[in-house]
C-alpha atoms as a printed R data frame, in Angstrom:
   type eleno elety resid chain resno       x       y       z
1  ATOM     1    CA   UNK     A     1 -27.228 -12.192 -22.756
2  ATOM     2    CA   UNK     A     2 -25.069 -11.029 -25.450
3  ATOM     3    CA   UNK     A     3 -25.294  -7.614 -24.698
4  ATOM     4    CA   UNK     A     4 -24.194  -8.199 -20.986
5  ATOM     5    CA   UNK     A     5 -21.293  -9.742 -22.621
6  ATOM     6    CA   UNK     A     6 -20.178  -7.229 -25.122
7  ATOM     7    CA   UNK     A     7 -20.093  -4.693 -21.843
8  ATOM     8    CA   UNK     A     8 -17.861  -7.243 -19.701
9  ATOM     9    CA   UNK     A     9 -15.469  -7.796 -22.721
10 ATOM    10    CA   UNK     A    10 -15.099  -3.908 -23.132
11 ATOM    11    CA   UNK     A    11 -14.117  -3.551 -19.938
12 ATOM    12    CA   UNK     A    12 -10.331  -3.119 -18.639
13 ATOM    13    CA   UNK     A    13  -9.097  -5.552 -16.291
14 ATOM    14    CA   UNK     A    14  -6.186  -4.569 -13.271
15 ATOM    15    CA   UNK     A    15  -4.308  -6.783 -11.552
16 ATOM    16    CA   UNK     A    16  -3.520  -5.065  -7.918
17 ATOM    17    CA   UNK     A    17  -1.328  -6.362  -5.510
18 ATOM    18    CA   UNK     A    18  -0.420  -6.475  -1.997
19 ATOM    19    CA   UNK     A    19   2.826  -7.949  -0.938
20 ATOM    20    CA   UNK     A    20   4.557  -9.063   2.719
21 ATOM    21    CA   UNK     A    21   5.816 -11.124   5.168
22 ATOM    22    CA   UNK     A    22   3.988 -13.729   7.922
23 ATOM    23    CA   UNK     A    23   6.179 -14.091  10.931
24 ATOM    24    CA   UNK     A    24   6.768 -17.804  12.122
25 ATOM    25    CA   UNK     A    25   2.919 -19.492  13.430
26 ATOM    26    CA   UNK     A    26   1.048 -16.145  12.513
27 ATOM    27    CA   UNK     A    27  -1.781 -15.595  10.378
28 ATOM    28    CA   UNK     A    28  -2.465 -12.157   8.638
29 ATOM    29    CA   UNK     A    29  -5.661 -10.668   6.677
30 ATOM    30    CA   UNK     A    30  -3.975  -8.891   3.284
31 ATOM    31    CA   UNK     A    31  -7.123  -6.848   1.449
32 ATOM    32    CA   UNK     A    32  -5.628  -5.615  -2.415
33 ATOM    33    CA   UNK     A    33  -8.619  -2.820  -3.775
34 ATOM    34    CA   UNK     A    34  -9.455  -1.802  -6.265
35 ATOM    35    CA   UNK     A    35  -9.221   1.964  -7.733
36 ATOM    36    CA   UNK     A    36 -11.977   4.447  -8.253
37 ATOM    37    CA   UNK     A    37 -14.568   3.402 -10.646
38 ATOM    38    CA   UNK     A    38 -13.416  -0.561 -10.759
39 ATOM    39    CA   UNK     A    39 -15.269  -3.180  -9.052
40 ATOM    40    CA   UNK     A    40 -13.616  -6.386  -7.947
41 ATOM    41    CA   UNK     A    41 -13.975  -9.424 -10.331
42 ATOM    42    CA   UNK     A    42 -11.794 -12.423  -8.108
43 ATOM    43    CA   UNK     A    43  -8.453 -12.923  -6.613
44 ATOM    44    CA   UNK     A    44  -5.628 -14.968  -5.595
45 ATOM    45    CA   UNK     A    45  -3.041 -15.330  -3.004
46 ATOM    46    CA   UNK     A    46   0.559 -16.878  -3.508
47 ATOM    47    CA   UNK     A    47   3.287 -17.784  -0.607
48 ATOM    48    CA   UNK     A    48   6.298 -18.141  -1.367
49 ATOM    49    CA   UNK     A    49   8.128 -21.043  -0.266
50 ATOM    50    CA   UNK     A    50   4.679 -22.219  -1.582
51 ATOM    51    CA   UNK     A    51   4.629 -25.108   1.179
52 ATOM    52    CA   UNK     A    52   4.630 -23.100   4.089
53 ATOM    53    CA   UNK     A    53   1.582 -21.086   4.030
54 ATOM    54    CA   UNK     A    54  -2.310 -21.901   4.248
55 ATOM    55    CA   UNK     A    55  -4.836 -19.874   2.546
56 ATOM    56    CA   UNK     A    56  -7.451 -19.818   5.393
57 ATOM    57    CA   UNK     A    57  -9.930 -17.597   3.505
58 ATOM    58    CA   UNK     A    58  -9.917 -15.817   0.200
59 ATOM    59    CA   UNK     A    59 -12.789 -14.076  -0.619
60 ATOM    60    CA   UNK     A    60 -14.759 -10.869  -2.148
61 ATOM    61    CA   UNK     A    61 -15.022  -8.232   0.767
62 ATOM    62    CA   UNK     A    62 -16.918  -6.188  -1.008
63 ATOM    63    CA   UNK     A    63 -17.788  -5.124  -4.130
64 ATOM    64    CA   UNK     A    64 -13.939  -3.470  -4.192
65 ATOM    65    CA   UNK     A    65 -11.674  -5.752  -2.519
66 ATOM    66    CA   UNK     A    66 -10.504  -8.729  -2.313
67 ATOM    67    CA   UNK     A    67  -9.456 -10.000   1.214
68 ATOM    68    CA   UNK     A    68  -7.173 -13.113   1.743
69 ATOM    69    CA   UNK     A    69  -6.078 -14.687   5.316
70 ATOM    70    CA   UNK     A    70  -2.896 -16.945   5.226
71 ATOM    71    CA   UNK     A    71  -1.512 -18.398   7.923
72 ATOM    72    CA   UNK     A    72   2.066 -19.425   8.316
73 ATOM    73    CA   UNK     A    73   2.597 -22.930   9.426
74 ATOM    74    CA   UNK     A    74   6.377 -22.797   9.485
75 ATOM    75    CA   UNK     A    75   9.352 -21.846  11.705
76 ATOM    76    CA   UNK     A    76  10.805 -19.068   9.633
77 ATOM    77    CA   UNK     A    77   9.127 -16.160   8.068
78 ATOM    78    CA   UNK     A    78   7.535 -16.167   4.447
79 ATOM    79    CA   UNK     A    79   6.375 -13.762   2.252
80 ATOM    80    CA   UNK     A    80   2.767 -13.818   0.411
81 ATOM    81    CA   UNK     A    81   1.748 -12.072  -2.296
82 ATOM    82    CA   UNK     A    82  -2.500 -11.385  -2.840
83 ATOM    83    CA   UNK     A    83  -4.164 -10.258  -5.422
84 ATOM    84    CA   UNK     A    84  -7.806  -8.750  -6.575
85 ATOM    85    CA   UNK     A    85  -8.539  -8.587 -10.855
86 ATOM    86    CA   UNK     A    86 -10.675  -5.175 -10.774
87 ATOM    87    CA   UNK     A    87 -12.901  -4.734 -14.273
88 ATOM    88    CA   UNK     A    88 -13.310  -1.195 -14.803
């Protein structure tokens, strides 16, 4: 529907973030939302070193956040990074 599509391409996208750190063997739930108004359009997680980590789950929560689980499968700490894209 073209029209449909002229109202998504008008629309601003944000990139929000949430940033930390996954003690050794743990698993955390990191949920990024999106301001007032914006409605969540996808998302991504990152773990940085990039071998160490396991996305378990990353997913819409509802319709304004994104929630990621990453477990740690190493014996130090790492740090993780998720993201949600909000259209507003």
């Amino acid at each position: 529907n073209a029209a449909l599509s002229a109202q998504i391409i008008n629309r601003a996208v944000v990139h929000v973030t949430t940033t930390g750190s996954i003690p050794a063997g743990q698993v955390v739930t990191s949920v990024p939302s999106c301001g007032s108004g914006e409605v969540v359009g996808g998302g991504a997680t990152f773990d940085d070193p990039p071998t160490d980590g396991q996305v378990v789950r990353s997913w819409p929560s509802s319709a304004h956040t994104w929630s990621a689980t990453i477990a740690n499968v190493a014996a130090t700490p790492i740090n993780y990074t998720a993201y949600a894209v909000c259209l507003s």
